[in-house]
């Protein structure tokens, strides 16, 4: 832990005087961690989750190694088109998570606030903006984002496009879900294909794209099957693997590596032992850095996180043979699109599928959609017979932690479930 604190402090300090050296240090540290994932993984985790940790770190390192062939994206941006023209995903939320895990987030949060960014903006977005303003994070080839789920997208990506001076493409996602809305979003995605071809000079092969979109669907179906079939199994879990799934089931959809991950999950279910301990379904992001949360859930037999909302936002009931319509449906029928009731209903369904004993609705600081819907969510989950804890905190910024209160409330909730 002391090594990480020292590492984070040096990254912060060098960002003030020599951002290039700070970036090199960051890349070197993450490469060392990736080597650890490969050679000395967390043995208690499924080998599939060990593979996922390595896959996610590879994804994080690509923009640091080759920013000119990366595209800055919001978390729910369909990335299959980018993959077809050889661009790597460079995700705001994921990078902020990794900076926080490196204990280097505080200075970047402060930089963004000092430059006029509101304290109430989502800390994931604020961390990335501050790191970009410092010069730590390199400029991408271009930026692609959606209006889906997070209001911060509308500010963050315009700010970053102006800062980096790169082309930017926005995808507008209506809250309604008619055939006309599907056509509207699909047409935007066709425009995006032309935009990416102009940026890279590469042509998108329609048959290759169709095959990639089919792979995306198989991947989501595999993960959905895994979640349903794990109900009577004990799966050791940490706090980051569910978040990795939230990233890879979005920004890496369409890749062979992500499909391989879900295949490994299904294969390992056959070897898993019988379920034990309390099973918790987690709504929204997870404060992986919190010692109070680690004490309860980190590789514990007594309680496990059996699912995370962010990894299961797709609705697989809707399908089209047209690849652009298929991507459009994935965006429109995303459980976070539109009314809070849609999100709650999806959470109840997924919690029931995993036979969760309880749900934690995490009120991430700065997320108005989550904060505003918390009391309605608690009422509806409990009406469905699922005890629910509303837990306040921050997934990225330690200064909004409240560790003592978090520990007390988690212990009381689990005690209530045990009784």
mmCIF file of C-alpha atoms in Angstrom:
data_model
loop_
_atom_site.group_PDB
_atom_site.id
_atom_site.type_symbol
_atom_site.label_atom_id
_atom_site.label_comp_id
_atom_site.label_asym_id
_atom_site.label_seq_id
_atom_site.Cartn_x
_atom_site.Cartn_y
_atom_site.Cartn_z
ATOM 1 C CA UNK A 1 0.000 0.000 0.000
ATOM 2 C CA UNK A 2 2.867 2.374 0.817
ATOM 3 C CA UNK A 3 4.351 1.674 -2.630
ATOM 4 C CA UNK A 4 1.093 2.723 -4.305
ATOM 5 C CA UNK A 5 0.883 5.905 -2.242
ATOM 6 C CA UNK A 6 4.462 6.828 -3.183
ATOM 7 C CA UNK A 7 3.778 6.018 -6.835
ATOM 8 C CA UNK A 8 0.640 8.181 -6.884
ATOM 9 C CA UNK A 9 2.424 11.070 -5.181
ATOM 10 C CA UNK A 10 5.233 11.034 -7.768
ATOM 11 C CA UNK A 11 2.713 10.953 -10.644
ATOM 12 C CA UNK A 12 0.932 13.972 -9.153
ATOM 13 C CA UNK A 13 4.144 15.903 -8.517
ATOM 14 C CA UNK A 14 5.667 15.220 -11.932
ATOM 15 C CA UNK A 15 2.412 16.269 -13.602
ATOM 16 C CA UNK A 16 3.083 19.788 -12.279
ATOM 17 C CA UNK A 17 6.594 20.064 -13.716
ATOM 18 C CA UNK A 18 7.066 17.439 -16.419
ATOM 19 C CA UNK A 19 3.841 15.819 -17.678
ATOM 20 C CA UNK A 20 5.756 13.704 -20.193
ATOM 21 C CA UNK A 21 7.804 12.070 -17.441
ATOM 22 C CA UNK A 22 4.676 11.656 -15.331
ATOM 23 C CA UNK A 23 3.012 9.816 -18.217
ATOM 24 C CA UNK A 24 6.051 7.584 -18.641
ATOM 25 C CA UNK A 25 6.005 6.785 -14.926
ATOM 26 C CA UNK A 26 2.285 6.030 -15.071
ATOM 27 C CA UNK A 27 2.727 3.746 -18.073
ATOM 28 C CA UNK A 28 5.682 1.963 -16.445
ATOM 29 C CA UNK A 29 3.764 1.393 -13.221
ATOM 30 C CA UNK A 30 0.744 0.035 -15.046
ATOM 31 C CA UNK A 31 2.937 -2.232 -17.160
ATOM 32 C CA UNK A 32 4.460 -3.612 -13.965
ATOM 33 C CA UNK A 33 0.987 -4.251 -12.577
ATOM 34 C CA UNK A 34 0.029 -5.962 -15.824
ATOM 35 C CA UNK A 35 3.056 -8.227 -15.491
ATOM 36 C CA UNK A 36 1.858 -9.082 -11.993
ATOM 37 C CA UNK A 37 -1.609 -9.911 -13.358
ATOM 38 C CA UNK A 38 0.052 -12.259 -15.840
ATOM 39 C CA UNK A 39 2.645 -13.911 -13.604
ATOM 40 C CA UNK A 40 1.160 -13.676 -10.108
ATOM 41 C CA UNK A 41 -2.619 -13.251 -10.378
ATOM 42 C CA UNK A 42 -5.028 -13.268 -7.440
ATOM 43 C CA UNK A 43 -5.288 -17.047 -7.008
ATOM 44 C CA UNK A 44 -8.642 -16.980 -5.240
ATOM 45 C CA UNK A 45 -10.346 -15.449 -8.273
ATOM 46 C CA UNK A 46 -11.685 -17.486 -11.172
ATOM 47 C CA UNK A 47 -9.050 -17.828 -13.881
ATOM 48 C CA UNK A 48 -11.546 -16.040 -16.154
ATOM 49 C CA UNK A 49 -11.456 -12.994 -13.852
ATOM 50 C CA UNK A 50 -7.663 -13.195 -13.733
ATOM 51 C CA UNK A 51 -7.727 -13.072 -17.543
ATOM 52 C CA UNK A 52 -10.127 -10.125 -17.401
ATOM 53 C CA UNK A 53 -7.810 -8.085 -15.149
ATOM 54 C CA UNK A 54 -5.004 -8.542 -17.670
ATOM 55 C CA UNK A 55 -7.337 -7.724 -20.594
ATOM 56 C CA UNK A 56 -8.556 -4.540 -18.948
ATOM 57 C CA UNK A 57 -5.012 -3.359 -18.186
ATOM 58 C CA UNK A 58 -4.022 -3.996 -21.804
ATOM 59 C CA UNK A 59 -6.945 -1.785 -22.816
ATOM 60 C CA UNK A 60 -5.794 0.987 -20.483
ATOM 61 C CA UNK A 61 -2.207 0.892 -21.719
ATOM 62 C CA UNK A 62 -2.974 1.150 -25.447
ATOM 63 C CA UNK A 63 -3.857 4.886 -25.425
ATOM 64 C CA UNK A 64 -0.740 5.644 -23.368
ATOM 65 C CA UNK A 65 1.414 3.760 -25.867
ATOM 66 C CA UNK A 66 -0.292 4.903 -29.071
ATOM 67 C CA UNK A 67 -2.662 7.820 -28.472
ATOM 68 C CA UNK A 68 -2.801 8.668 -32.182
ATOM 69 C CA UNK A 69 -4.681 5.418 -32.791
ATOM 70 C CA UNK A 70 -7.126 5.798 -29.915
ATOM 71 C CA UNK A 71 -10.586 7.336 -29.646
ATOM 72 C CA UNK A 72 -11.851 8.963 -26.467
ATOM 73 C CA UNK A 73 -15.282 7.518 -25.620
ATOM 74 C CA UNK A 74 -18.018 7.614 -23.015
ATOM 75 C CA UNK A 75 -18.755 4.302 -21.343
ATOM 76 C CA UNK A 76 -21.805 3.275 -23.402
ATOM 77 C CA UNK A 77 -20.486 4.339 -26.808
ATOM 78 C CA UNK A 78 -20.703 1.399 -29.254
ATOM 79 C CA UNK A 79 -17.067 0.728 -30.118
ATOM 80 C CA UNK A 80 -17.421 -1.894 -32.864
ATOM 81 C CA UNK A 81 -17.099 0.795 -35.550
ATOM 82 C CA UNK A 82 -13.877 2.057 -33.947
ATOM 83 C CA UNK A 83 -12.480 -1.464 -33.848
ATOM 84 C CA UNK A 84 -13.165 -1.827 -37.578
ATOM 85 C CA UNK A 85 -10.887 1.149 -38.363
ATOM 86 C CA UNK A 86 -8.173 0.129 -35.879
ATOM 87 C CA UNK A 87 -8.861 2.641 -33.085
ATOM 88 C CA UNK A 88 -8.518 1.614 -29.431
ATOM 89 C CA UNK A 89 -11.095 2.741 -26.844
ATOM 90 C CA UNK A 90 -9.842 5.443 -24.478
ATOM 91 C CA UNK A 91 -12.501 5.679 -21.811
ATOM 92 C CA UNK A 92 -12.937 8.571 -19.375
ATOM 93 C CA UNK A 93 -14.508 6.609 -16.520
ATOM 94 C CA UNK A 94 -12.047 3.726 -16.747
ATOM 95 C CA UNK A 95 -8.972 5.971 -16.777
ATOM 96 C CA UNK A 96 -10.224 7.843 -13.724
ATOM 97 C CA UNK A 97 -10.762 4.528 -11.930
ATOM 98 C CA UNK A 98 -7.178 3.533 -12.629
ATOM 99 C CA UNK A 99 -5.810 6.916 -11.559
ATOM 100 C CA UNK A 100 -7.761 6.533 -8.313
ATOM 101 C CA UNK A 101 -6.417 2.996 -7.852
ATOM 102 C CA UNK A 102 -2.945 4.512 -8.339
ATOM 103 C CA UNK A 103 -3.782 7.042 -5.574
ATOM 104 C CA UNK A 104 -3.197 9.917 -7.988
ATOM 105 C CA UNK A 105 -6.692 11.320 -8.345
ATOM 106 C CA UNK A 106 -6.794 14.091 -5.727
ATOM 107 C CA UNK A 107 -4.527 16.611 -7.488
ATOM 108 C CA UNK A 108 -6.435 16.197 -10.765
ATOM 109 C CA UNK A 109 -9.791 16.688 -9.075
ATOM 110 C CA UNK A 110 -8.473 19.894 -7.541
ATOM 111 C CA UNK A 111 -7.039 21.095 -10.857
ATOM 112 C CA UNK A 112 -10.411 20.706 -12.564
ATOM 113 C CA UNK A 113 -12.193 22.561 -9.753
ATOM 114 C CA UNK A 114 -9.589 25.353 -9.794
ATOM 115 C CA UNK A 115 -10.277 25.786 -13.521
ATOM 116 C CA UNK A 116 -13.985 26.303 -12.913
ATOM 117 C CA UNK A 117 -15.417 22.762 -13.049
ATOM 118 C CA UNK A 118 -18.186 22.373 -10.462
ATOM 119 C CA UNK A 119 -17.466 20.374 -7.320
ATOM 120 C CA UNK A 120 -20.734 18.511 -7.935
ATOM 121 C CA UNK A 121 -19.668 17.167 -11.347
ATOM 122 C CA UNK A 122 -19.114 13.399 -11.381
ATOM 123 C CA UNK A 123 -15.648 12.684 -9.963
ATOM 124 C CA UNK A 124 -14.817 10.243 -12.766
ATOM 125 C CA UNK A 125 -15.240 13.003 -15.332
ATOM 126 C CA UNK A 126 -13.601 15.624 -13.147
ATOM 127 C CA UNK A 127 -10.505 13.460 -12.549
ATOM 128 C CA UNK A 128 -9.996 12.902 -16.259
ATOM 129 C CA UNK A 129 -10.489 16.584 -17.091
ATOM 130 C CA UNK A 130 -7.922 17.594 -14.467
ATOM 131 C CA UNK A 131 -5.390 15.005 -15.689
ATOM 132 C CA UNK A 132 -5.896 16.196 -19.278
ATOM 133 C CA UNK A 133 -5.474 19.829 -18.238
ATOM 134 C CA UNK A 134 -2.207 18.900 -16.510
ATOM 135 C CA UNK A 135 -0.964 17.257 -19.708
ATOM 136 C CA UNK A 136 -0.731 13.798 -18.156
ATOM 137 C CA UNK A 137 -3.189 12.107 -20.533
ATOM 138 C CA UNK A 138 -2.360 12.331 -24.254
ATOM 139 C CA UNK A 139 -4.644 13.663 -26.998
ATOM 140 C CA UNK A 140 -6.636 11.008 -28.903
ATOM 141 C CA UNK A 141 -7.215 10.874 -32.660
ATOM 142 C CA UNK A 142 -10.822 11.949 -32.076
ATOM 143 C CA UNK A 143 -13.690 11.863 -29.567
ATOM 144 C CA UNK A 144 -17.001 9.972 -29.775
ATOM 145 C CA UNK A 145 -19.614 10.094 -27.038
ATOM 146 C CA UNK A 146 -23.320 9.636 -26.398
ATOM 147 C CA UNK A 147 -25.893 11.566 -24.391
ATOM 148 C CA UNK A 148 -26.868 8.301 -22.686
ATOM 149 C CA UNK A 149 -27.270 8.063 -18.916
ATOM 150 C CA UNK A 150 -24.850 10.717 -17.689
ATOM 151 C CA UNK A 151 -25.461 14.471 -17.882
ATOM 152 C CA UNK A 152 -21.724 15.037 -17.353
ATOM 153 C CA UNK A 153 -21.082 13.733 -20.885
ATOM 154 C CA UNK A 154 -22.534 16.921 -22.347
ATOM 155 C CA UNK A 155 -19.940 19.061 -20.553
ATOM 156 C CA UNK A 156 -16.932 16.765 -20.326
ATOM 157 C CA UNK A 157 -16.441 15.812 -23.958
ATOM 158 C CA UNK A 158 -16.959 19.316 -25.307
ATOM 159 C CA UNK A 159 -14.403 20.527 -22.769
ATOM 160 C CA UNK A 160 -11.935 17.816 -23.820
ATOM 161 C CA UNK A 161 -12.486 18.424 -27.547
ATOM 162 C CA UNK A 162 -11.592 22.095 -27.039
ATOM 163 C CA UNK A 163 -8.602 21.204 -24.845
ATOM 164 C CA UNK A 164 -7.183 18.549 -27.172
ATOM 165 C CA UNK A 165 -8.261 20.353 -30.367
ATOM 166 C CA UNK A 166 -9.483 17.134 -31.994
ATOM 167 C CA UNK A 167 -12.686 16.337 -33.960
ATOM 168 C CA UNK A 168 -15.673 15.295 -31.875
ATOM 169 C CA UNK A 169 -18.795 13.268 -32.752
ATOM 170 C CA UNK A 170 -21.854 13.225 -30.462
ATOM 171 C CA UNK A 171 -24.598 10.573 -30.615
ATOM 172 C CA UNK A 172 -27.974 11.801 -29.384
ATOM 173 C CA UNK A 173 -30.040 9.093 -27.658
ATOM 174 C CA UNK A 174 -33.773 9.829 -27.236
ATOM 175 C CA UNK A 175 -35.560 8.573 -24.134
ATOM 176 C CA UNK A 176 -38.371 7.140 -26.316
ATOM 177 C CA UNK A 177 -38.069 3.773 -28.047
ATOM 178 C CA UNK A 178 -40.166 3.791 -31.203
ATOM 179 C CA UNK A 179 -39.178 2.445 -34.633
ATOM 180 C CA UNK A 180 -38.557 6.048 -35.637
ATOM 181 C CA UNK A 181 -36.122 6.458 -32.730
ATOM 182 C CA UNK A 182 -34.262 3.298 -33.769
ATOM 183 C CA UNK A 183 -33.949 4.671 -37.313
ATOM 184 C CA UNK A 184 -32.832 8.071 -35.963
ATOM 185 C CA UNK A 185 -29.989 6.575 -33.891
ATOM 186 C CA UNK A 186 -29.025 4.078 -36.625
ATOM 187 C CA UNK A 187 -28.646 6.962 -39.094
ATOM 188 C CA UNK A 188 -26.350 8.744 -36.626
ATOM 189 C CA UNK A 189 -24.240 5.586 -36.387
ATOM 190 C CA UNK A 190 -23.958 5.448 -40.176
ATOM 191 C CA UNK A 191 -22.760 9.053 -40.050
ATOM 192 C CA UNK A 192 -20.298 7.980 -37.359
ATOM 193 C CA UNK A 193 -18.935 5.295 -39.687
ATOM 194 C CA UNK A 194 -18.231 7.961 -42.324
ATOM 195 C CA UNK A 195 -16.680 10.226 -39.670
ATOM 196 C CA UNK A 196 -14.305 7.456 -38.555
ATOM 197 C CA UNK A 197 -13.382 6.625 -42.140
ATOM 198 C CA UNK A 198 -12.468 10.281 -42.697
ATOM 199 C CA UNK A 199 -10.399 10.406 -39.521
ATOM 200 C CA UNK A 200 -8.432 7.236 -40.253
ATOM 201 C CA UNK A 201 -8.461 6.896 -44.028
ATOM 202 C CA UNK A 202 -9.723 3.308 -43.609
ATOM 203 C CA UNK A 203 -12.943 1.855 -44.988
ATOM 204 C CA UNK A 204 -15.401 -0.098 -42.851
ATOM 205 C CA UNK A 205 -16.210 -3.470 -44.363
ATOM 206 C CA UNK A 206 -19.944 -4.086 -43.850
ATOM 207 C CA UNK A 207 -19.634 -7.885 -43.667
ATOM 208 C CA UNK A 208 -16.827 -7.638 -41.149
ATOM 209 C CA UNK A 209 -18.925 -5.226 -39.095
ATOM 210 C CA UNK A 210 -21.922 -7.559 -39.269
ATOM 211 C CA UNK A 211 -19.747 -10.408 -37.972
ATOM 212 C CA UNK A 212 -18.411 -8.203 -35.183
ATOM 213 C CA UNK A 213 -21.902 -7.158 -34.083
ATOM 214 C CA UNK A 214 -22.944 -10.834 -34.010
ATOM 215 C CA UNK A 215 -19.950 -11.488 -31.740
ATOM 216 C CA UNK A 216 -21.116 -8.670 -29.458
ATOM 217 C CA UNK A 217 -24.517 -10.285 -29.117
ATOM 218 C CA UNK A 218 -23.030 -13.727 -28.372
ATOM 219 C CA UNK A 219 -20.847 -12.120 -25.715
ATOM 220 C CA UNK A 220 -23.799 -10.473 -23.981
ATOM 221 C CA UNK A 221 -25.835 -13.669 -24.217
ATOM 222 C CA UNK A 222 -22.976 -15.635 -22.646
ATOM 223 C CA UNK A 223 -22.710 -13.171 -19.771
ATOM 224 C CA UNK A 224 -26.474 -13.174 -19.262
ATOM 225 C CA UNK A 225 -26.416 -16.982 -19.129
ATOM 226 C CA UNK A 226 -23.543 -16.933 -16.643
ATOM 227 C CA UNK A 227 -25.469 -14.608 -14.326
ATOM 228 C CA UNK A 228 -28.531 -16.857 -14.421
ATOM 229 C CA UNK A 229 -26.589 -20.066 -13.902
ATOM 230 C CA UNK A 230 -24.459 -18.843 -11.002
ATOM 231 C CA UNK A 231 -27.454 -18.848 -8.626
ATOM 232 C CA UNK A 232 -26.432 -22.021 -6.783
ATOM 233 C CA UNK A 233 -22.667 -21.548 -7.126
ATOM 234 C CA UNK A 234 -20.016 -19.930 -4.964
ATOM 235 C CA UNK A 235 -17.963 -17.521 -7.085
ATOM 236 C CA UNK A 236 -15.143 -15.732 -5.196
ATOM 237 C CA UNK A 237 -15.341 -12.026 -5.998
ATOM 238 C CA UNK A 238 -13.337 -8.886 -5.432
ATOM 239 C CA UNK A 239 -14.516 -5.295 -5.911
ATOM 240 C CA UNK A 240 -13.002 -4.605 -9.314
ATOM 241 C CA UNK A 241 -14.021 -7.599 -11.442
ATOM 242 C CA UNK A 242 -17.694 -6.496 -11.532
ATOM 243 C CA UNK A 243 -16.508 -3.034 -12.609
ATOM 244 C CA UNK A 244 -14.232 -4.545 -15.268
ATOM 245 C CA UNK A 245 -17.337 -6.292 -16.645
ATOM 246 C CA UNK A 246 -19.103 -2.947 -16.722
ATOM 247 C CA UNK A 247 -16.302 -1.650 -18.915
ATOM 248 C CA UNK A 248 -15.611 -4.660 -21.115
ATOM 249 C CA UNK A 249 -19.301 -5.452 -21.700
ATOM 250 C CA UNK A 250 -19.519 -2.007 -23.259
ATOM 251 C CA UNK A 251 -16.266 -0.648 -24.696
ATOM 252 C CA UNK A 252 -14.786 -4.062 -25.654
ATOM 253 C CA UNK A 253 -17.948 -5.575 -27.120
ATOM 254 C CA UNK A 254 -17.184 -7.043 -30.520
ATOM 255 C CA UNK A 255 -13.648 -8.171 -29.671
ATOM 256 C CA UNK A 256 -12.609 -11.815 -29.661
ATOM 257 C CA UNK A 257 -11.002 -11.276 -26.269
ATOM 258 C CA UNK A 258 -14.232 -10.210 -24.579
ATOM 259 C CA UNK A 259 -16.154 -13.143 -26.046
ATOM 260 C CA UNK A 260 -13.377 -15.438 -24.850
ATOM 261 C CA UNK A 261 -13.796 -14.043 -21.329
ATOM 262 C CA UNK A 262 -17.476 -14.963 -21.260
ATOM 263 C CA UNK A 263 -16.727 -18.433 -22.610
ATOM 264 C CA UNK A 264 -14.253 -18.956 -19.783
ATOM 265 C CA UNK A 265 -16.830 -17.828 -17.240
ATOM 266 C CA UNK A 266 -19.307 -20.434 -18.450
ATOM 267 C CA UNK A 267 -16.674 -23.161 -18.497
ATOM 268 C CA UNK A 268 -15.620 -22.425 -14.913
ATOM 269 C CA UNK A 269 -19.171 -22.562 -13.597
ATOM 270 C CA UNK A 270 -18.998 -26.334 -13.953
ATOM 271 C CA UNK A 271 -16.183 -26.482 -11.398
ATOM 272 C CA UNK A 272 -17.652 -24.011 -8.879
ATOM 273 C CA UNK A 273 -18.737 -25.210 -5.449
ATOM 274 C CA UNK A 274 -22.162 -24.742 -3.863
ATOM 275 C CA UNK A 275 -23.324 -21.243 -2.945
ATOM 276 C CA UNK A 276 -22.620 -19.938 0.547
ATOM 277 C CA UNK A 277 -22.870 -16.627 2.355
ATOM 278 C CA UNK A 278 -25.079 -13.667 1.521
ATOM 279 C CA UNK A 279 -25.496 -12.642 -2.098
ATOM 280 C CA UNK A 280 -25.594 -8.917 -2.913
ATOM 281 C CA UNK A 281 -26.567 -7.274 -6.191
ATOM 282 C CA UNK A 282 -24.910 -3.864 -6.592
ATOM 283 C CA UNK A 283 -26.580 -0.920 -8.304
ATOM 284 C CA UNK A 284 -24.286 1.669 -9.917
ATOM 285 C CA UNK A 285 -20.516 1.943 -9.468
ATOM 286 C CA UNK A 286 -18.504 0.278 -6.683
ATOM 287 C CA UNK A 287 -16.086 2.209 -4.410
ATOM 288 C CA UNK A 288 -13.323 -0.365 -4.903
ATOM 289 C CA UNK A 289 -10.851 1.766 -2.921
ATOM 290 C CA UNK A 290 -12.939 1.715 0.293
ATOM 291 C CA UNK A 291 -11.460 -0.363 3.096
ATOM 292 C CA UNK A 292 -14.903 -0.533 4.728
ATOM 293 C CA UNK A 293 -16.339 -2.157 1.595
ATOM 294 C CA UNK A 294 -13.309 -4.440 1.229
ATOM 295 C CA UNK A 295 -13.740 -5.660 4.800
ATOM 296 C CA UNK A 296 -17.197 -6.954 3.910
ATOM 297 C CA UNK A 297 -16.918 -8.144 0.294
ATOM 298 C CA UNK A 298 -13.309 -8.675 -0.775
ATOM 299 C CA UNK A 299 -13.013 -12.434 -1.432
ATOM 300 C CA UNK A 300 -15.284 -13.204 1.529
ATOM 301 C CA UNK A 301 -17.296 -16.402 1.825
ATOM 302 C CA UNK A 302 -19.732 -14.666 4.155
ATOM 303 C CA UNK A 303 -20.902 -12.157 1.508
ATOM 304 C CA UNK A 304 -20.277 -11.678 -2.202
ATOM 305 C CA UNK A 305 -21.256 -9.199 -4.891
ATOM 306 C CA UNK A 306 -23.047 -11.472 -7.377
ATOM 307 C CA UNK A 307 -23.745 -8.836 -9.993
ATOM 308 C CA UNK A 308 -23.320 -5.193 -10.891
ATOM 309 C CA UNK A 309 -25.872 -3.108 -12.748
ATOM 310 C CA UNK A 310 -23.281 -1.531 -15.058
ATOM 311 C CA UNK A 311 -22.355 -4.921 -16.527
ATOM 312 C CA UNK A 312 -25.982 -5.688 -17.472
ATOM 313 C CA UNK A 313 -27.398 -2.599 -19.149
ATOM 314 C CA UNK A 314 -28.266 -4.273 -22.481
ATOM 315 C CA UNK A 315 -31.754 -5.614 -23.220
ATOM 316 C CA UNK A 316 -31.343 -8.699 -25.400
ATOM 317 C CA UNK A 317 -35.023 -8.984 -26.273
ATOM 318 C CA UNK A 318 -34.522 -6.491 -29.116
ATOM 319 C CA UNK A 319 -32.595 -7.528 -32.190
ATOM 320 C CA UNK A 320 -32.040 -6.547 -35.828
ATOM 321 C CA UNK A 321 -30.059 -8.141 -38.638
ATOM 322 C CA UNK A 322 -28.916 -4.663 -39.636
ATOM 323 C CA UNK A 323 -25.730 -3.915 -37.622
ATOM 324 C CA UNK A 324 -26.507 -0.216 -37.260
ATOM 325 C CA UNK A 325 -30.023 -0.904 -36.013
ATOM 326 C CA UNK A 326 -28.666 -3.537 -33.620
ATOM 327 C CA UNK A 327 -26.275 -1.000 -32.081
ATOM 328 C CA UNK A 328 -29.057 1.596 -31.998
ATOM 329 C CA UNK A 329 -31.340 -0.801 -30.110
ATOM 330 C CA UNK A 330 -28.580 -1.528 -27.613
ATOM 331 C CA UNK A 331 -28.396 2.197 -26.880
ATOM 332 C CA UNK A 332 -32.125 2.925 -26.839
ATOM 333 C CA UNK A 333 -33.027 -0.109 -24.731
ATOM 334 C CA UNK A 334 -30.132 0.438 -22.333
ATOM 335 C CA UNK A 335 -31.574 0.113 -18.820
ATOM 336 C CA UNK A 336 -30.150 3.542 -17.909
ATOM 337 C CA UNK A 337 -31.893 5.307 -20.783
ATOM 338 C CA UNK A 338 -35.043 7.219 -19.918
ATOM 339 C CA UNK A 339 -37.073 7.011 -16.729
ATOM 340 C CA UNK A 340 -35.669 5.813 -13.415
ATOM 341 C CA UNK A 341 -38.424 3.179 -13.320
ATOM 342 C CA UNK A 342 -36.853 1.343 -16.286
ATOM 343 C CA UNK A 343 -33.571 1.187 -14.458
ATOM 344 C CA UNK A 344 -35.168 -0.057 -11.243
ATOM 345 C CA UNK A 345 -37.194 -2.725 -13.048
ATOM 346 C CA UNK A 346 -34.058 -4.028 -14.767
ATOM 347 C CA UNK A 347 -32.227 -4.081 -11.428
ATOM 348 C CA UNK A 348 -35.031 -6.052 -9.771
ATOM 349 C CA UNK A 349 -35.045 -8.569 -12.623
ATOM 350 C CA UNK A 350 -31.287 -9.094 -12.525
ATOM 351 C CA UNK A 351 -31.201 -9.321 -8.727
ATOM 352 C CA UNK A 352 -33.935 -11.962 -8.805
ATOM 353 C CA UNK A 353 -32.127 -13.927 -11.526
ATOM 354 C CA UNK A 354 -29.057 -14.209 -9.296
ATOM 355 C CA UNK A 355 -31.195 -14.978 -6.199
ATOM 356 C CA UNK A 356 -29.673 -12.002 -4.416
ATOM 357 C CA UNK A 357 -30.379 -11.788 -0.675
ATOM 358 C CA UNK A 358 -30.150 -8.002 -0.836
ATOM 359 C CA UNK A 359 -29.367 -5.000 -3.007
ATOM 360 C CA UNK A 360 -27.054 -2.058 -2.407
ATOM 361 C CA UNK A 361 -28.047 1.113 -4.238
ATOM 362 C CA UNK A 362 -24.866 3.196 -4.284
ATOM 363 C CA UNK A 363 -25.448 6.951 -4.280
ATOM 364 C CA UNK A 364 -22.305 8.003 -6.136
ATOM 365 C CA UNK A 365 -21.588 11.673 -5.405
ATOM 366 C CA UNK A 366 -22.376 13.821 -8.435
ATOM 367 C CA UNK A 367 -24.747 11.340 -10.130
ATOM 368 C CA UNK A 368 -28.097 13.115 -10.043
ATOM 369 C CA UNK A 369 -29.941 10.250 -11.741
ATOM 370 C CA UNK A 370 -28.880 7.816 -9.013
ATOM 371 C CA UNK A 371 -29.303 10.178 -6.068
ATOM 372 C CA UNK A 372 -32.711 11.359 -7.222
ATOM 373 C CA UNK A 373 -34.067 7.842 -7.689
ATOM 374 C CA UNK A 374 -32.743 6.236 -4.515
ATOM 375 C CA UNK A 375 -35.871 6.399 -2.356
ATOM 376 C CA UNK A 376 -38.149 5.201 -5.157
ATOM 377 C CA UNK A 377 -35.671 2.387 -5.832
ATOM 378 C CA UNK A 378 -35.666 1.268 -2.204
ATOM 379 C CA UNK A 379 -39.458 1.242 -2.146
ATOM 380 C CA UNK A 380 -39.749 -0.803 -5.345
ATOM 381 C CA UNK A 381 -36.974 -3.284 -4.530
ATOM 382 C CA UNK A 382 -38.422 -3.974 -1.114
ATOM 383 C CA UNK A 383 -41.931 -4.302 -2.566
ATOM 384 C CA UNK A 384 -40.412 -7.054 -4.730
ATOM 385 C CA UNK A 385 -39.120 -8.754 -1.571
ATOM 386 C CA UNK A 386 -35.487 -7.657 -1.880
ATOM 387 C CA UNK A 387 -34.023 -5.843 1.169
ATOM 388 C CA UNK A 388 -32.205 -2.711 -0.002
ATOM 389 C CA UNK A 389 -29.503 -0.496 1.490
ATOM 390 C CA UNK A 390 -29.015 3.051 0.226
ATOM 391 C CA UNK A 391 -25.290 3.703 0.606
ATOM 392 C CA UNK A 392 -23.790 7.175 0.074
ATOM 393 C CA UNK A 393 -20.238 7.626 -1.152
ATOM 394 C CA UNK A 394 -18.016 8.173 -4.176
ATOM 395 C CA UNK A 395 -16.624 5.617 -6.575
ATOM 396 C CA UNK A 396 -13.514 7.628 -7.394
ATOM 397 C CA UNK A 397 -12.899 10.471 -4.914
ATOM 398 C CA UNK A 398 -11.709 9.335 -1.473
ATOM 399 C CA UNK A 399 -12.534 12.711 0.092
ATOM 400 C CA UNK A 400 -16.244 11.824 -0.173
ATOM 401 C CA UNK A 401 -15.753 8.468 1.515
ATOM 402 C CA UNK A 402 -17.188 8.539 5.033
ATOM 403 C CA UNK A 403 -15.538 5.231 5.921
ATOM 404 C CA UNK A 404 -16.891 5.017 9.453
ATOM 405 C CA UNK A 405 -20.489 5.434 8.363
ATOM 406 C CA UNK A 406 -19.990 3.053 5.429
ATOM 407 C CA UNK A 407 -18.664 0.344 7.737
ATOM 408 C CA UNK A 408 -21.467 0.779 10.259
ATOM 409 C CA UNK A 409 -24.230 0.701 7.665
ATOM 410 C CA UNK A 410 -22.831 -2.297 5.789
ATOM 411 C CA UNK A 411 -22.399 -4.310 8.974
ATOM 412 C CA UNK A 412 -25.928 -3.470 10.105
ATOM 413 C CA UNK A 413 -27.374 -4.420 6.707
ATOM 414 C CA UNK A 414 -25.640 -7.793 6.628
ATOM 415 C CA UNK A 415 -26.601 -8.467 10.232
ATOM 416 C CA UNK A 416 -30.211 -7.800 9.285
ATOM 417 C CA UNK A 417 -29.945 -10.176 6.307
ATOM 418 C CA UNK A 418 -28.437 -12.886 8.521
ATOM 419 C CA UNK A 419 -31.208 -12.534 11.032
#
